[in-house]
Amino acid sequence: MIFDSPTIDYAALSPIIALTSGLVVLVLVAVFDSVKRFGSALALLTLAVTAGLLIWQWDTNTDLVAGSLHFDGISVTLSLLCVVSAAVAVLLSIGDPAEKQSGRSDYLALLMGSVLGMVMLTQANNILTFFVALELLSIPLYALCATNLRKRDSLESGLKYLIIGSLGSATLLYGLALIYGVSGATEFPQIAAGFLGDGSTESVNELISDPLALVGVGMVAVGLAFKISIAPFHQWTPDVYQGAPTPITAFMAVATKAAAFASFIRFFLVALIGLVDSWDIMLAALAAFSMVVGNVGALAQTSLKRMLGYSGIAQAGYMLCGIVVATQDGISALVFYLAAYVAMNLAAFAVIVVHERQTGFSDSISSLRGLGRSKPLLAWPLTIAMLALAGLPPTAGFIGKLYLIEALVDSDWTWLGVMIAVGTMISLVYYLRVVAAVWMSPETEASPADGIDTAGLPASVAGAPAADEFTDPQAHRRWYLVLPAVVGAAATVFFGVIPQPLVEFAQHAVSGYVT
Amino acid sequence: MLSLIIWIPLLAGLIAAIVPRRFAAPVAGSGAVATLALVLVVLVGFEPDGGMQYVTDVTWIPGLGVDYNLGVDGLSIFLILLTAVAWIPGVLFSASRNSGGDKAGLYYLMLLAGETATLGAFLAQDLLLFVLFFDLMIVPFYFLFGIWGKDRDGVKASAATLKMIVFTLIGSLLMLVGAIALAVISADGGELTFNMAELAAQGLPTGSQNWIFWFFAVAFLVKMPAFPLHGWMPDAYRAAPLPALAVFSAVLSKVGAYGFLRVVLPLMPDATELFQTTMLVLALASIIYGSVMAFTKTDLRLILGFSSVAQLGFITAGIFALNTSGGEGALLQMINHGVVVVPAFLIVALISERFGSEDVAGMGGLAKKAPVFAVVFLIVTMATLAIPGSPNFIGEFFIVNGLFETDVAIAIVATVGIALAAFYALRMYQLTMHNPLPEGADSREISMRDGLVVVPMVMITVVLAFCPQLIIDGSEPAVDAVVAASQVEAAE
């Protein structure tokens, strides 16, 4: 009797292996006090190796682990985005009180775990790996949100995220079960085949009219919408963004979106492609609703992080349009926009981190007054990030919108393109308010009233001293904080002027995808 | 060559931002002068009948069908000349008043970035590149008006500029969607291109033209600004620093009018034909409304601002007369208005230095000890009211002539607008220059330094009055070609 030993493509699996080893090493290192302080370096090394391996496997297009993972252009591009955001999060976390309180290695190990989940999610090609990866991504994030143990906001944000996130996961799982029930398969391509039946029009029509399938699709969409904060499943976003330690907010805002959109692509554009006519209008409505809710919600915000939370809801709406059109152009427009979004958001969050450390954790927009005069190295990246988020040329944000609208108009979704334009107009008001605060208001004496109102909080939570005693007046001289801001802003402008490399990056994402 | 013209101002601005503050103005000034020199070189080699010239066409974003395509023809040659000329007094006057303050480097960077974007918009022959430069234009002026503007009459500069940028971008974002839709629909499944000449050749179904027309028209009308989309103008004009406002009013408003000639008429001839009357009525509304408002306002900036609304109304009317005479007059009037408005706003700055305010109610008698200043201002005033012998007279004559061919009723109403211009222009002159000099005001002669900035612009007005043929000859073939597109449709 001869067994064929399963072939394992170690080369294509190597990014996941590297991340897992790094994670294990980080946990082990925590035992030894003497090497503990090299945690950040170790984490960065792991991420660098992972990124290197991903680039090495750039052109790979293959099934892994008996088809439960699929490695292709989508995985490699979106994984890279996740890894880059994680590296920035590690840099921004150096010296953060949250990181110190939770024990450096634990904090970093949780972060690595989440990245591992994301990288797996971009490759997940099977209902089970899909769900496992999604939970691996989410659970460490729940904990990370709450790592600033001495701040009530942080604990509240962790709990809120946990409860709402679990609700999303449960909905998703239920939806997956229903889809399995209808299609009788767990792997995405087979689900597609199951839905298509013998491929005839009748079998498709029969399925579309199957309420079980539609409910399943709807629940999966809702579950994923929770993760990328698409309205009306967005309520957690502003609170969690504001309460979580800012490096974690930055990581959540960009990397989670990149990974969750990968699963959106795999799930809707591979597994459910046969049902496209029944879900596209549903997703289009969600996208349009998100743009309205996010943009209008952001108008009234005084906290930068909350504002970016709402803006993230609107931006998720724009990006969802790339799924709606269900074409190769749509996917690459989405990937391009995500890449631009990563650059501009990380630049903005890096500035917020520095600013918070200098002012004792104030992230109110009015506390930015006079930044243009006093710290141009912070003011410029923030300005560029805001102009890019608002979609003004010459930034990658403009090209991203152009790409998305082109994909939309090309597939007769012009009204959604007009929605993007209208949303962008509203968004100008709140993005430019930040720019105006930075450049156009005289510097005011920093008064505590500008910041988050800490007076109402008890001086200590759980017996620990208040966290806002921590300030670092020299934060704007720390290279590991300023570098991400400057590089992010420079990339935003660079890809706005010379977008072709990023366009090719985005088009690589669809290289393995066949409609 | 054209790339040099576009990017030299930005480069000079970047250098000005880096060098020590006292060198910022000289660097910026030489950048503006170098740009003008290059434009003059282009002008010398320009052939009126040569169609598109000095073409630069390289692929920019192949994935999206966008090219970096520049070219100059009879429509744009004089507008880039106007831009290059207008920026020089703008920079010089800023330098003499130290408008940039302690952020002078940044000020010149923004001012010259504005020149780069404006020149780009005039030279772009790729529709998307045009949209990009069109959007880009407003960004530096947002900073210029917001950072160096003043809160006046209870309106905060930052709020006024926010209103301005939101208004203008409402238009230009819809234009972005319109441009993409235009290219996608006219490509009809084939190779996507944004090249304007190719788009014109491909043609667009009439049904699509009708809605895309408005996406473009709104963007251009806001930019001008035209009634009823001028809501941003009063606040922004009041807040803006005057040298920046001078170039803004002189040149940026023309990009809107130019957009009609460059994009709307050739690419959407059916819709142009269909909405001709609507546009003419809008133009008349601008003329009447602008003139009446200019007559009632007492703030010098607003008098000039609303008079621009009226002038741009004339230009729009000329364009939508859809014949050679109207188009010729519109183009001539664009140049005239630009050349007149720059010294006008600088004179406002000089007047307000003498009275300490910009409200004509408390002014008078400036001419008493300043005859040269008064003469300079008189020429500007006379040009504004289009007195025979001024270049504006010739421009408006062409426009009205064109309108008579199109629709007599509209031509008659437009003529009333010319009469109204005499009211507000003379009122502005009288209230500042004549009457007794109020207490505390200082009737000084224009200084040599300011004279050197203002007088050459006024001289250009005088030269144009005698030789309008310079512009007409250069631009006629191009204007003919543009209006011909919609005339062919009309004949069918």
Coordinates of C-alpha atoms in Angstrom, one line a residue, chain A residues 373 380 383 387 392-394 398-399 402-403 405-406 409-410 414 417-418 421 424-425 428-429 432 435-436 439-440 496-500 503 507, chain B residues 60-64 102-103 106 110 128 132 135-136 139 142-143 146-147 158 162 165-166 169-170 173-174 176-177 180-181 184 192 194 211 215:
Chain A
R373 CA 4.9 77.3 12.6
W380 CA 3.6 68.8 6.4
T383 CA -1.3 68.3 5.7
L387 CA -5.2 66.6 1.3
L392 CA -6.8 66.4 -4.0
P393 CA -4.1 66.3 -6.6
P394 CA -1.1 65.7 -6.7
F398 CA -6.6 61.7 -6.3
I399 CA -5.4 58.9 -8.5
L402 CA -9.8 58.4 -10.4
Y403 CA -9.1 54.7 -10.7
I405 CA -14.5 56.1 -10.6
E406 CA -13.1 54.8 -13.9
V409 CA -18.2 54.2 -14.9
D410 CA -16.8 51.4 -17.1
T414 CA -22.0 56.0 -12.8
G417 CA -19.1 57.4 -9.0
V418 CA -21.2 60.5 -8.5
A421 CA -17.7 62.8 -5.8
T424 CA -15.5 63.8 -1.2
M425 CA -17.0 67.2 -1.3
L428 CA -13.3 68.4 2.3
V429 CA -14.9 70.3 5.2
L432 CA -9.5 71.0 5.6
V435 CA -5.3 71.9 7.7
A436 CA -6.7 75.2 8.8
W439 CA -1.6 76.5 9.3
M440 CA -4.2 79.2 9.7
G496 CA 0.4 60.9 -6.9
V497 CA 2.9 62.2 -9.4
I498 CA 4.3 58.9 -10.7
P499 CA 1.4 56.5 -10.1
Q500 CA 2.5 53.9 -12.6
V503 CA -0.8 50.9 -10.7
Q507 CA -2.7 45.1 -11.4
Chain B
W60 CA 1.8 59.0 -17.9
I61 CA -0.4 56.3 -16.4
P62 CA -0.8 53.6 -19.1
G63 CA -3.0 51.6 -16.8
L64 CA -5.6 54.3 -16.8
D102 CA 7.8 85.5 8.4
K103 CA 6.7 82.7 6.2
L106 CA 6.1 79.3 1.9
M110 CA 2.3 78.6 -2.9
L128 CA -7.7 64.2 -17.3
L132 CA -6.0 67.4 -12.5
D135 CA -8.2 70.9 -9.2
L136 CA -4.6 71.6 -8.4
V139 CA -5.0 74.2 -3.5
Y142 CA -6.5 78.0 -0.5
F143 CA -3.3 78.3 1.5
G146 CA -6.2 81.1 4.4
I147 CA -2.8 81.7 5.9
S158 CA -10.2 80.3 7.2
L162 CA -13.1 76.8 3.2
I165 CA -12.6 75.5 -1.9
V166 CA -15.7 73.5 -1.2
L169 CA -14.3 71.5 -5.8
I170 CA -18.0 70.6 -6.0
L173 CA -15.2 66.6 -8.7
L174 CA -18.3 66.3 -10.8
L176 CA -13.8 64.4 -12.8
V177 CA -16.7 62.0 -13.0
I180 CA -14.2 59.8 -17.0
A181 CA -17.7 59.1 -18.2
V184 CA -15.5 55.7 -21.3
L192 CA -9.6 54.2 -23.4
F194 CA -8.3 61.0 -22.6
W211 CA -25.8 65.3 -18.7
F215 CA -20.9 68.3 -15.0

